[in-house]
Tab-separated table of C-alpha atoms and ligand atoms in Angstrom:
chain	number	residue	atom	x	y	z
A	1	MET	CA	2.243	-100.193	3.938
A	2	ALA	CA	3.359	-100.186	-0.021
A	3	ILE	CA	4.932	-97.012	-0.065
A	4	LYS	CA	4.692	-96.024	-4.057
A	5	LYS	CA	7.509	-93.396	-4.923
A	6	ILE	CA	5.932	-90.212	-5.611
A	7	GLU	CA	6.865	-89.105	-10.185
A	8	PRO	CA	7.499	-85.592	-10.554
A	9	ILE	CA	4.866	-83.570	-12.543
A	10	VAL	CA	5.978	-83.908	-15.599
A	11	GLU	CA	4.207	-82.424	-18.988
A	12	VAL	CA	5.163	-84.603	-22.534
A	13	GLN	CA	5.482	-82.016	-25.191
A	14	PRO	CA	6.523	-82.357	-28.793
A	15	ALA	CA	9.679	-81.060	-29.451
A	16	GLU	CA	8.536	-78.376	-31.815
A	17	GLU	CA	11.788	-76.052	-33.188
A	18	LYS	CA	13.837	-79.427	-33.714
A	19	LYS	CA	11.273	-80.376	-35.976
A	20	THR	CA	11.546	-84.139	-34.973
A	21	THR	CA	9.350	-86.550	-33.324
A	22	GLU	CA	11.159	-86.387	-30.295
A	23	LEU	CA	9.839	-86.517	-27.196
A	24	VAL	CA	11.019	-83.851	-24.512
A	25	LEU	CA	10.240	-83.438	-20.927
A	26	VAL	CA	8.916	-80.318	-19.798
A	27	THR	CA	8.709	-79.831	-16.114
A	28	LYS	CA	5.441	-77.533	-15.296
A	29	LYS	CA	6.117	-74.399	-13.059
A	30	VAL	CA	3.917	-74.777	-10.769
A	31	LYS	CA	3.105	-69.778	-9.477
A	32	THR	CA	2.847	-69.312	-5.884
A	33	PRO	CA	0.281	-67.271	-5.318
A	34	GLN	CA	0.966	-63.893	-3.529
A	35	LEU	CA	-0.160	-61.992	-0.539
A	36	LEU	CA	-2.839	-59.680	-2.216
A	37	ARG	CA	-1.686	-56.255	-1.967
A	38	GLY	CA	-2.211	-54.195	1.294
A	39	PHE	CA	-2.708	-57.531	3.086
A	40	HIS	CA	0.599	-59.256	4.858
A	41	ASP	CA	1.659	-62.209	6.988
A	42	VAL	CA	1.970	-61.966	10.443
A	43	LEU	CA	5.449	-64.405	11.438
A	44	GLY	CA	6.010	-66.108	14.349
A	45	GLU	CA	9.153	-63.824	15.191
A	46	ASP	CA	7.115	-60.624	15.317
A	47	GLN	CA	4.078	-62.272	17.915
A	48	ILE	CA	6.384	-61.318	21.123
A	49	TYR	CA	4.940	-57.706	19.780
A	50	TRP	CA	1.138	-58.874	19.492
A	51	ASP	CA	1.189	-60.426	22.463
A	52	ALA	CA	2.057	-57.483	24.841
A	53	ILE	CA	0.208	-55.080	23.170
A	54	HIS	CA	-2.231	-57.641	23.737
A	55	ARG	CA	-1.334	-58.272	27.189
A	56	LYS	CA	-1.461	-54.749	27.951
A	57	VAL	CA	-5.090	-54.280	26.142
A	58	ARG	CA	-6.613	-57.194	28.149
A	59	GLU	CA	-5.285	-55.814	31.554
A	60	LEU	CA	-5.628	-51.963	30.615
A	61	ALA	CA	-9.707	-53.136	29.596
A	62	TYR	CA	-9.751	-55.137	33.217
A	63	ALA	CA	-8.506	-52.460	34.970
A	64	TYR	CA	-10.430	-50.071	33.727
A	65	SER	CA	-13.808	-52.419	33.237
A	66	PHE	CA	-14.249	-52.467	29.801
A	67	ASP	CA	-16.064	-56.062	29.198
A	68	ARG	CA	-14.756	-58.004	25.474
A	69	ILE	CA	-17.365	-58.119	22.218
A	70	GLU	CA	-16.471	-60.212	19.425
A	71	LEU	CA	-17.865	-58.865	16.369
A	72	PRO	CA	-18.567	-60.001	12.905
A	73	ILE	CA	-16.180	-59.016	9.950
A	74	LEU	CA	-18.940	-58.411	7.738
A	75	GLU	CA	-21.201	-56.268	8.121
A	76	PRO	CA	-24.299	-54.812	6.276
A	77	VAL	CA	-23.408	-51.837	3.886
A	78	GLU	CA	-25.979	-49.387	5.265
A	79	LEU	CA	-24.189	-49.784	8.587
A	80	PHE	CA	-21.044	-47.639	8.252
A	81	VAL	CA	-22.758	-45.318	4.881
A	82	ARG	CA	-25.425	-44.248	8.337
A	83	SER	CA	-22.806	-43.793	10.539
A	84	VAL	CA	-18.535	-43.403	9.064
A	85	GLY	CA	-21.058	-41.140	6.739
A	86	LYS	CA	-21.375	-41.156	2.885
A	87	GLN	CA	-18.911	-38.511	1.845
A	88	THR	CA	-16.064	-39.920	3.683
A	89	ASP	CA	-13.170	-41.788	1.801
A	90	ILE	CA	-14.043	-44.594	4.305
A	91	VAL	CA	-17.152	-44.998	2.292
A	92	GLU	CA	-17.036	-43.084	-1.235
A	93	LYS	CA	-13.451	-45.443	-1.583
A	94	GLU	CA	-12.396	-47.685	1.057
A	95	MET	CA	-14.978	-49.986	1.861
A	96	PHE	CA	-14.679	-54.181	0.478
A	97	GLN	CA	-17.891	-54.631	-0.630
A	98	PHE	CA	-19.986	-56.890	-2.310
A	99	GLN	CA	-23.077	-58.567	-2.718
A	100	ASP	CA	-23.174	-62.271	-0.633
A	101	GLN	CA	-24.856	-65.574	-2.652
A	102	SER	CA	-27.875	-63.595	-0.474
A	103	GLY	CA	-27.771	-60.264	-2.677
A	104	ALA	CA	-27.453	-58.626	0.509
A	105	ASN	CA	-24.922	-55.437	0.255
A	106	VAL	CA	-22.276	-56.747	3.063
A	107	VAL	CA	-18.925	-54.793	3.714
A	108	MET	CA	-15.922	-56.329	5.634
A	109	ARG	CA	-15.472	-53.736	8.736
A	110	PRO	CA	-13.452	-51.070	7.996
A	111	GLU	CA	-14.346	-49.984	11.692
A	112	ALA	CA	-15.368	-51.664	14.919
A	113	THR	CA	-17.322	-47.907	16.625
A	114	ALA	CA	-20.357	-48.260	14.380
A	115	SER	CA	-19.948	-52.388	15.132
A	116	THR	CA	-20.325	-52.280	18.750
A	117	ALA	CA	-23.313	-49.149	18.504
A	118	ARG	CA	-24.972	-51.610	16.398
A	119	ALA	CA	-24.185	-54.603	18.813
A	120	TYR	CA	-25.744	-51.501	21.792
A	121	ILE	CA	-29.388	-51.852	20.274
A	122	GLU	CA	-29.308	-54.972	19.093
A	123	HIS	CA	-28.902	-56.896	22.430
A	124	GLY	CA	-30.793	-54.284	24.023
A	125	MET	CA	-27.509	-52.778	26.637
A	126	VAL	CA	-29.604	-49.455	27.230
A	127	ASP	CA	-31.567	-51.663	29.596
A	128	ARG	CA	-27.829	-52.312	31.627
A	129	PRO	CA	-26.649	-49.738	34.136
A	130	GLN	CA	-24.966	-47.607	32.157
A	131	PRO	CA	-22.376	-46.616	31.264
A	132	VAL	CA	-21.596	-49.887	28.769
A	133	LYS	CA	-17.822	-50.407	28.457
A	134	MET	CA	-16.598	-52.638	25.849
A	135	PHE	CA	-13.484	-53.303	24.114
A	136	TYR	CA	-12.520	-54.906	20.867
A	137	ASP	CA	-9.505	-56.364	19.160
A	138	GLY	CA	-9.476	-57.405	15.768
A	139	PRO	CA	-8.815	-57.165	11.502
A	140	MET	CA	-10.079	-54.415	9.509
A	141	PHE	CA	-11.133	-53.869	6.221
A	142	ARG	CA	-9.716	-50.329	3.957
A	143	TYR	CA	-9.677	-49.776	0.334
A	144	ASP	CA	-6.733	-47.633	0.654
A	145	ARG	CA	-3.183	-46.997	-1.260
A	146	PRO	CA	-1.041	-49.381	0.309
A	147	GLN	CA	2.306	-48.370	1.680
A	148	ALA	CA	4.619	-48.366	5.111
A	149	GLY	CA	2.037	-48.588	7.932
A	150	ARG	CA	-0.785	-47.944	5.445
A	151	TYR	CA	-2.478	-51.847	4.707
A	152	ARG	CA	-6.003	-52.998	3.276
A	153	GLN	CA	-6.258	-55.298	6.158
A	154	PHE	CA	-4.538	-53.785	9.814
A	155	HIS	CA	-5.572	-53.954	13.004
A	156	GLN	CA	-6.795	-52.274	15.854
A	157	PHE	CA	-8.516	-52.556	18.982
A	158	GLY	CA	-11.246	-49.895	20.662
A	159	PHE	CA	-12.425	-49.055	24.137
A	160	GLU	CA	-15.925	-47.764	23.608
A	161	ALA	CA	-18.135	-46.039	26.857
A	162	PHE	CA	-21.952	-46.149	25.840
A	163	GLY	CA	-24.862	-44.110	27.844
A	164	SER	CA	-22.642	-41.114	29.701
A	165	ASP	CA	-22.191	-37.553	28.289
A	166	GLU	CA	-20.118	-36.660	31.048
A	167	ALA	CA	-16.312	-35.224	30.512
A	168	ILE	CA	-14.802	-37.223	32.646
A	169	ILE	CA	-16.009	-40.324	30.240
A	170	ASP	CA	-14.133	-38.685	27.405
A	171	ALA	CA	-10.607	-37.938	30.041
A	172	GLN	CA	-10.694	-41.504	31.188
A	173	LEU	CA	-10.912	-42.892	27.751
A	174	ILE	CA	-7.903	-39.994	26.400
A	175	LEU	CA	-5.960	-41.326	29.486
A	176	ILE	CA	-6.073	-45.322	29.171
A	177	ALA	CA	-4.938	-44.567	25.323
A	178	GLU	CA	-1.725	-42.463	26.819
A	179	ARG	CA	-1.214	-45.310	29.281
A	180	PHE	CA	-1.586	-47.588	27.271
A	181	PHE	CA	1.673	-46.401	24.942
A	182	ARG	CA	3.357	-44.695	27.916
A	183	GLU	CA	3.149	-48.433	29.694
A	184	LEU	CA	4.721	-49.722	26.683
A	185	GLY	CA	7.583	-47.295	26.178
A	186	ILE	CA	6.115	-45.540	23.648
A	187	PRO	CA	6.259	-42.022	24.431
A	188	VAL	CA	3.030	-40.248	22.774
A	189	ALA	CA	1.420	-37.064	22.236
A	190	VAL	CA	-2.191	-36.352	22.728
A	191	GLN	CA	-3.494	-33.676	20.623
A	192	VAL	CA	-7.089	-32.765	21.561
A	193	ASN	CA	-9.910	-30.216	20.623
A	194	SER	CA	-13.120	-30.008	19.964
A	195	ILE	CA	-15.825	-29.467	17.074
A	196	GLY	CA	-19.108	-29.262	19.300
A	197	THR	CA	-22.031	-30.362	17.148
A	198	THR	CA	-24.294	-31.088	14.133
A	199	GLU	CA	-26.230	-27.724	14.279
A	200	THR	CA	-23.615	-25.253	15.683
A	201	ARG	CA	-20.353	-27.092	12.257
A	202	ALA	CA	-23.067	-25.471	10.367
A	203	GLU	CA	-22.133	-22.342	10.878
A	204	TYR	CA	-18.363	-23.241	10.593
A	205	LYS	CA	-18.580	-25.113	8.011
A	206	VAL	CA	-20.086	-21.889	5.529
A	207	GLU	CA	-16.756	-19.633	7.115
A	208	LEU	CA	-14.458	-22.661	6.167
A	209	ALA	CA	-15.435	-23.187	2.804
A	210	THR	CA	-15.434	-19.457	1.775
A	211	TYR	CA	-11.594	-19.846	3.499
A	212	TYR	CA	-10.822	-22.269	1.315
A	213	ARG	CA	-12.266	-21.053	-1.973
A	214	GLN	CA	-9.655	-18.429	-1.552
A	215	HIS	CA	-6.997	-20.946	-2.186
A	216	ARG	CA	-9.059	-22.701	-4.552
A	217	ASN	CA	-5.898	-22.896	-6.892
A	218	VAL	CA	-3.682	-24.637	-4.498
A	219	ILE	CA	-5.765	-27.245	-2.588
A	220	CYS	CA	-6.534	-30.367	-4.575
A	221	GLU	CA	-9.320	-31.993	-7.334
A	222	ASP	CA	-10.780	-34.211	-5.037
A	223	CYS	CA	-10.468	-30.613	-1.775
A	224	LYS	CA	-12.785	-29.233	-4.169
A	225	ARG	CA	-15.275	-31.182	-4.831
A	226	ARG	CA	-15.745	-31.441	-0.707
A	227	LEU	CA	-16.060	-27.574	-0.529
A	228	THR	CA	-19.583	-27.979	-1.632
A	229	ARG	CA	-20.648	-30.870	-0.159
A	230	ASN	CA	-18.687	-30.897	3.526
A	231	PRO	CA	-15.266	-28.494	3.876
A	232	MET	CA	-14.396	-29.707	7.646
A	233	ARG	CA	-13.092	-32.811	5.186
A	234	VAL	CA	-10.756	-30.662	3.672
A	235	LEU	CA	-8.622	-29.888	6.714
A	236	ASP	CA	-8.694	-34.284	7.209
A	237	CYS	CA	-6.562	-33.726	3.519
A	238	LYS	CA	-3.112	-35.374	3.851
A	239	GLU	CA	-1.882	-33.542	0.100
A	240	ASP	CA	1.047	-30.774	0.976
A	241	GLY	CA	-0.967	-28.108	-0.463
A	242	CYS	CA	-4.100	-28.406	0.894
A	243	ARG	CA	-2.015	-28.852	5.068
A	244	ALA	CA	-0.318	-25.336	4.006
A	245	VAL	CA	-3.238	-23.895	3.064
A	246	SER	CA	-5.154	-25.201	6.365
A	247	VAL	CA	-2.056	-23.685	8.802
A	248	ASN	CA	-4.311	-20.367	8.684
A	249	ALA	CA	-8.394	-22.411	8.210
A	250	PRO	CA	-10.538	-20.802	10.893
A	251	GLN	CA	-10.671	-22.460	14.022
A	252	ILE	CA	-14.146	-24.203	15.262
A	253	ILE	CA	-13.396	-23.255	18.574
A	254	ASP	CA	-14.576	-19.878	17.865
A	255	TRP	CA	-17.922	-21.121	16.476
A	256	LEU	CA	-18.016	-23.728	19.085
A	257	ASP	CA	-21.902	-23.413	21.418
A	258	GLU	CA	-21.582	-22.855	25.057
A	259	PRO	CA	-22.698	-26.111	26.533
A	260	SER	CA	-20.183	-27.872	24.097
A	261	LYS	CA	-17.187	-25.289	25.287
A	262	GLU	CA	-17.915	-25.819	28.877
A	263	HIS	CA	-18.138	-29.972	27.996
A	264	PHE	CA	-14.395	-29.418	26.316
A	265	MET	CA	-13.231	-26.853	29.759
A	266	ARG	CA	-14.162	-29.767	31.795
A	267	VAL	CA	-12.272	-32.884	29.462
A	268	LEU	CA	-9.300	-30.777	29.805
A	269	GLU	CA	-9.214	-29.704	33.646
A	270	TYR	CA	-9.769	-33.755	34.195
A	271	LEU	CA	-6.640	-34.496	31.300
A	272	ASP	CA	-4.755	-31.958	33.910
A	273	GLU	CA	-5.351	-33.346	36.795
A	274	VAL	CA	-4.621	-36.945	36.153
A	275	GLU	CA	-1.530	-35.082	34.252
A	276	VAL	CA	-1.606	-36.617	31.257
A	277	HIS	CA	-0.188	-33.918	29.006
A	278	TYR	CA	-2.317	-32.599	25.935
A	279	GLN	CA	-2.049	-30.272	22.953
A	280	LEU	CA	-4.470	-28.461	21.675
A	281	ALA	CA	-5.066	-29.099	18.220
A	282	PRO	CA	-7.522	-27.238	16.527
A	283	HIS	CA	-7.856	-27.943	13.068
A	284	LEU	CA	-8.146	-31.748	14.317
A	285	VAL	CA	-11.155	-32.888	12.934
A	286	ARG	CA	-11.164	-36.556	12.244
A	287	GLY	CA	-12.111	-38.196	9.021
A	288	LEU	CA	-15.617	-39.455	10.477
A	289	ASP	CA	-19.046	-37.913	9.902
A	290	TYR	CA	-19.943	-39.344	13.737
A	291	TYR	CA	-17.969	-37.744	15.802
A	292	THR	CA	-19.194	-34.781	17.838
A	293	ARG	CA	-17.723	-32.304	20.342
A	294	THR	CA	-13.932	-34.418	21.741
A	295	VAL	CA	-12.292	-35.812	19.292
A	296	PHE	CA	-8.075	-36.865	19.994
A	297	GLU	CA	-5.217	-38.633	18.003
A	298	ILE	CA	-2.161	-40.034	20.144
A	299	VAL	CA	0.591	-39.240	17.884
A	300	PRO	CA	4.530	-40.037	18.810
A	301	GLU	CA	6.177	-38.168	20.639
A	302	VAL	CA	8.263	-34.587	19.308
A	303	ALA	CA	10.992	-33.031	20.026
A	304	ASP	CA	9.823	-29.285	21.707
A	305	ASP	CA	11.139	-27.209	19.158
A	306	LYS	CA	8.240	-29.093	16.836
A	307	SER	CA	10.030	-29.354	13.920
A	308	THR	CA	12.427	-33.077	14.264
A	309	ALA	CA	10.946	-35.490	16.044
A	310	ASP	CA	12.616	-36.623	19.556
A	311	SER	CA	11.557	-40.581	19.239
A	312	SER	CA	12.844	-42.488	16.792
A	313	THR	CA	8.505	-43.822	16.334
A	314	ALA	CA	8.711	-41.213	14.554
A	315	ASP	CA	11.762	-41.311	12.762
A	316	GLU	CA	10.831	-44.920	12.167
A	317	LEU	CA	7.380	-44.086	10.901
A	318	GLY	CA	8.486	-41.287	9.452
A	319	LYS	CA	11.609	-43.778	7.166
A	320	ALA	CA	8.723	-45.461	6.863
A	321	GLY	CA	6.601	-43.120	4.948
A	322	ILE	CA	4.026	-42.084	7.437
A	323	SER	CA	4.322	-38.572	8.236
A	324	GLY	CA	2.127	-35.545	9.734
A	325	GLY	CA	-1.308	-36.616	9.805
A	326	GLN	CA	-1.058	-40.455	8.938
A	327	SER	CA	1.369	-40.657	11.842
A	328	ALA	CA	-1.540	-41.369	14.306
A	329	LEU	CA	-0.961	-44.323	15.996
A	330	GLY	CA	-4.913	-44.095	17.590
A	331	GLY	CA	-7.726	-41.761	17.738
A	332	GLY	CA	-11.178	-41.561	19.147
A	333	GLY	CA	-13.237	-38.931	20.706
A	334	ARG	CA	-17.131	-38.640	21.676
A	335	TYR	CA	-20.017	-39.303	19.326
A	336	ASP	CA	-23.447	-38.895	21.044
A	337	GLY	CA	-25.677	-38.734	17.838
A	338	LEU	CA	-24.160	-42.654	16.529
A	339	VAL	CA	-27.074	-44.626	18.686
A	340	GLU	CA	-29.695	-42.518	17.408
A	341	LEU	CA	-28.301	-42.531	13.736
A	342	LEU	CA	-28.565	-46.149	13.679
A	343	GLY	CA	-32.371	-46.684	15.276
A	344	GLY	CA	-31.471	-46.439	18.909
A	345	ARG	CA	-32.027	-44.451	21.889
A	346	PRO	CA	-30.768	-41.195	21.976
A	347	THR	CA	-27.605	-42.424	23.694
A	348	PRO	CA	-23.699	-40.457	24.271
A	349	ALA	CA	-21.263	-42.578	23.842
A	350	CYS	CA	-17.170	-42.003	23.430
A	351	GLY	CA	-14.595	-44.014	22.224
A	352	PHE	CA	-11.330	-44.599	20.653
A	353	ALA	CA	-9.501	-46.725	18.196
A	354	VAL	CA	-5.167	-48.048	17.758
A	355	GLY	CA	-4.040	-49.552	15.092
A	356	ILE	CA	-1.633	-52.641	15.789
A	357	GLU	CA	0.351	-52.926	13.071
A	358	ARG	CA	1.748	-49.168	13.137
A	359	THR	CA	2.259	-49.550	18.055
A	360	VAL	CA	4.085	-52.738	16.855
A	361	SER	CA	6.244	-50.225	14.130
A	362	ALA	CA	6.835	-48.064	16.930
A	363	LEU	CA	7.732	-51.030	19.547
A	364	LYS	CA	10.484	-51.541	16.752
A	365	GLY	CA	11.753	-48.240	16.389
A	366	ARG	CA	12.389	-47.695	19.578
A	367	GLN	CA	13.886	-50.925	19.892
A	368	ILE	CA	11.614	-52.111	22.595
A	369	LYS	CA	11.534	-56.291	22.903
A	370	PRO	CA	8.366	-57.195	25.050
A	371	GLU	CA	9.746	-60.461	27.288
A	372	GLY	CA	8.772	-63.096	25.035
A	373	SER	CA	7.476	-66.220	25.203
A	374	LYS	CA	9.931	-68.401	23.990
A	375	HIS	CA	12.059	-68.360	27.072
A	376	ARG	CA	12.516	-72.081	28.423
A	377	ASP	CA	13.963	-72.927	31.114
A	378	VAL	CA	14.070	-77.134	29.763
A	379	PHE	CA	15.494	-78.799	26.974
A	380	LEU	CA	15.673	-81.823	25.942
A	381	ALA	CA	18.030	-83.095	23.817
A	382	GLN	CA	18.150	-86.794	22.412
A	383	LEU	CA	19.895	-89.123	20.288
A	384	GLY	CA	19.763	-91.564	18.526
A	385	ASP	CA	16.106	-93.256	17.788
A	386	VAL	CA	15.718	-95.320	20.549
A	387	ALA	CA	16.251	-91.944	23.283
A	388	ARG	CA	14.187	-90.008	20.065
A	389	ARG	CA	11.186	-92.332	21.123
A	390	LYS	CA	11.713	-92.491	25.016
A	391	GLY	CA	12.463	-88.739	24.357
A	392	LEU	CA	9.048	-87.796	22.987
A	393	ALA	CA	6.931	-89.577	26.316
A	394	LEU	CA	9.383	-88.068	28.442
A	395	PHE	CA	8.027	-84.566	26.334
A	396	GLU	CA	4.987	-85.508	27.284
A	397	ALA	CA	5.538	-86.312	30.985
A	398	PHE	CA	7.208	-82.512	31.517
A	399	ARG	CA	4.142	-80.844	30.266
A	400	ALA	CA	1.668	-82.987	32.161
A	401	GLU	CA	3.727	-81.338	35.020
A	402	GLY	CA	3.155	-77.839	33.934
A	403	ILE	CA	7.170	-78.269	33.278
A	404	PRO	CA	7.409	-75.980	29.578
A	405	VAL	CA	10.124	-78.064	27.807
A	406	ALA	CA	11.490	-77.038	24.160
A	407	GLU	CA	12.912	-79.691	22.150
A	408	ALA	CA	13.808	-80.805	18.290
A	409	PHE	CA	13.070	-83.636	17.454
A	410	GLY	CA	13.461	-83.231	13.757
A	411	LYS	CA	17.107	-82.733	14.298
A	412	SER	CA	19.852	-85.500	15.598
A	413	ALA	CA	23.153	-83.474	16.153
A	414	LEU	CA	23.496	-83.112	19.449
A	415	LYS	CA	25.643	-79.639	18.397
A	416	ALA	CA	22.775	-78.746	16.564
A	417	GLN	CA	19.941	-79.467	19.481
A	418	LEU	CA	22.869	-77.658	22.137
A	419	GLU	CA	22.818	-73.822	19.982
A	420	LEU	CA	18.446	-74.083	19.773
A	421	ALA	CA	18.933	-75.100	23.459
A	422	ASP	CA	21.267	-71.194	24.257
A	423	LYS	CA	18.487	-69.622	22.179
A	424	TYR	CA	15.933	-70.310	23.967
A	425	GLN	CA	18.090	-69.357	26.217
A	426	THR	CA	17.602	-72.407	28.881
A	427	LYS	CA	19.050	-72.843	32.362
A	428	TYR	CA	19.281	-77.606	32.194
A	429	THR	CA	19.541	-79.354	28.883
A	430	LEU	CA	18.301	-82.505	29.101
A	431	ILE	CA	20.423	-85.294	27.320
A	432	LEU	CA	19.594	-88.519	25.708
A	433	GLY	CA	21.297	-91.145	24.608
A	434	GLN	CA	21.239	-95.033	23.764
A	435	LYS	CA	23.507	-95.729	26.723
A	436	GLU	CA	21.519	-93.577	29.303
A	437	VAL	CA	18.083	-95.215	28.109
A	438	LEU	CA	19.664	-98.952	28.572
A	439	GLU	CA	20.331	-97.625	31.695
A	440	GLY	CA	17.333	-95.798	32.662
A	441	THR	CA	19.347	-92.764	33.444
A	442	ILE	CA	19.310	-89.069	31.850
A	443	ILE	CA	22.170	-86.688	32.113
A	444	VAL	CA	21.478	-82.955	33.424
A	445	ARG	CA	23.757	-79.777	31.977
A	446	ASP	CA	23.354	-76.999	34.535
A	447	MET	CA	23.557	-74.780	30.991
A	448	GLU	CA	25.532	-71.551	32.780
A	449	SER	CA	27.914	-73.612	34.388
A	450	GLY	CA	28.586	-76.941	31.930
A	451	VAL	CA	28.221	-78.863	34.447
A	452	GLN	CA	26.650	-82.640	34.469
A	453	GLU	CA	25.166	-85.153	36.349
A	454	THR	CA	23.713	-88.094	35.422
A	455	VAL	CA	20.618	-89.405	37.265
A	456	ASP	CA	17.443	-91.936	37.184
A	457	MET	CA	15.014	-91.086	34.868
A	458	ASN	CA	12.465	-92.114	36.894
A	459	LYS	CA	13.346	-89.210	39.532
A	460	VAL	CA	14.465	-86.476	36.330
A	461	ILE	CA	11.094	-84.856	36.412
A	462	GLY	CA	11.286	-84.711	40.485
A	463	ILE	CA	14.910	-83.208	40.060
A	464	ILE	CA	14.157	-79.827	37.437
A	465	LYS	CA	11.302	-79.338	39.896
A	466	LYS	CA	13.428	-78.697	42.741
A	467	LYS	CA	15.967	-77.130	41.014
A	468	LEU	CA	13.412	-74.703	39.168
A	469	THR	CA	12.145	-74.085	41.989
A	470	GLU	CA	15.690	-73.564	44.441
B	1	AMP	P1	-9.143	-44.210	12.079
B	1	AMP	O1	-10.630	-45.410	12.189
B	1	AMP	O2	-9.005	-44.370	11.092
B	1	AMP	O3	-9.000	-43.956	13.921
B	1	AMP	O4	-7.369	-45.139	13.364
B	1	AMP	C1	-6.724	-44.957	14.077
B	1	AMP	C2	-6.256	-45.527	13.914
B	1	AMP	O5	-5.992	-47.330	12.900
B	1	AMP	C3	-4.764	-45.626	13.291
B	1	AMP	O6	-4.569	-44.252	14.011
B	1	AMP	C4	-3.763	-45.928	13.261
B	1	AMP	O7	-2.687	-46.468	14.314
B	1	AMP	C5	-4.644	-47.233	12.311
B	1	AMP	N1	-5.065	-47.107	11.398
B	1	AMP	C6	-6.336	-46.385	10.333
B	1	AMP	N2	-5.664	-47.038	9.405
B	1	AMP	C7	-4.762	-47.446	8.965
B	1	AMP	C8	-4.537	-48.418	7.630
B	1	AMP	N3	-4.692	-47.853	6.647
B	1	AMP	N4	-3.681	-48.956	7.977
B	1	AMP	C9	-2.996	-49.478	9.197
B	1	AMP	N5	-3.647	-48.894	9.886
B	1	AMP	C10	-4.388	-47.624	10.277
């Protein structure tokens, strides 16, 4: 094959300033396209955290019998306008929304509960034995103001249970969310509240609006607008002024209808039964319209004196600029009206979602390093061209036997290869040089003792297998 020399990209331009006919070579600078604001790459070194999270999610899903559902990223705009609510931040300003080639109004999903409800209706799951329990994970998109811990593309996993209004379902979902963090080693607090039904909220909203009107000069411009449309949104506002006023706002618990109150009590009793510690959060309402009755959030645990963050999780999130209402690692609640709202048969349901980036950040903040998949028992080092070629085949032979081997075929120096073997914390390094190839042998080096032996190349797989099982 003829190999052509590749010339650098150059542009020939007349040198205007010198006003001569001399030609000057100017190297054309290519600008690298950058990440979009609020978007991020997850690099190899972070994958141990992501893998550990996904492993835990699957383990819990299996233990509590939730089936995985893979949902599309694009959904019709209408799905979120109807479910999340027209007057929510998500629908008002955060949707990545566009018209596709056919003119359909589509949106890159900002969350996935509405999608699971759509799927529940679309696939007739109402006819299956209830509750139907599903879990999902994947990217979500919100055109929010990016900052540490808040991205425009972020990842969530979520558990949803459709078809039962029993309080035990709420409690078990809260338990799963809490166990997820606890079993990963992240101490969390569970905050719970009940926001009753749409009907019972009506009176409360009037009371709330009256209260906030008395503090009109302190609350932010957005919240002034919210007062007439949905004053409960003010409770959710992250602005300092609004948060200060909200401290003494009326509490929805005093307006709850009897069945909602009873339901809430039962949820708390079940939580007591399984020793899930919770804090009552009388102003927790969550930002989405579809919630009814139980709402909850999982936040990094805070010390008893309530002023200092006990865990480095909160520290880490704090350092990253995530504080107060923004430090939630996950949240959820009951959404009994959602399926009907989307055109399905009335179906009570409950679920939660957890932010994966914030969980990774919490793990790092506590210096929890999950066991990585980088570890290999065997490293194959080669010296010289012939050995490299033989090594390639030997690597395949090991792989066929199911023995993971690390290698560095791209490197020639033995020292550099042994350094890598150390990094992988290998137990044995196989060294293949020209001499060994000629003799049909290979060196086996015990990395802990430093002892080396030369063995028959044809027997090396069996020898290593035996050593690894000893
Ligand atoms: P939500 O769907 O708003 O209830 O959010 C559930 C969880 O997703 C939150 O507790 C966060 O951990 C995570 N989350 C929500 N929005 C973002 C975002 N913009 N960037 C990163 N994580 C987010």
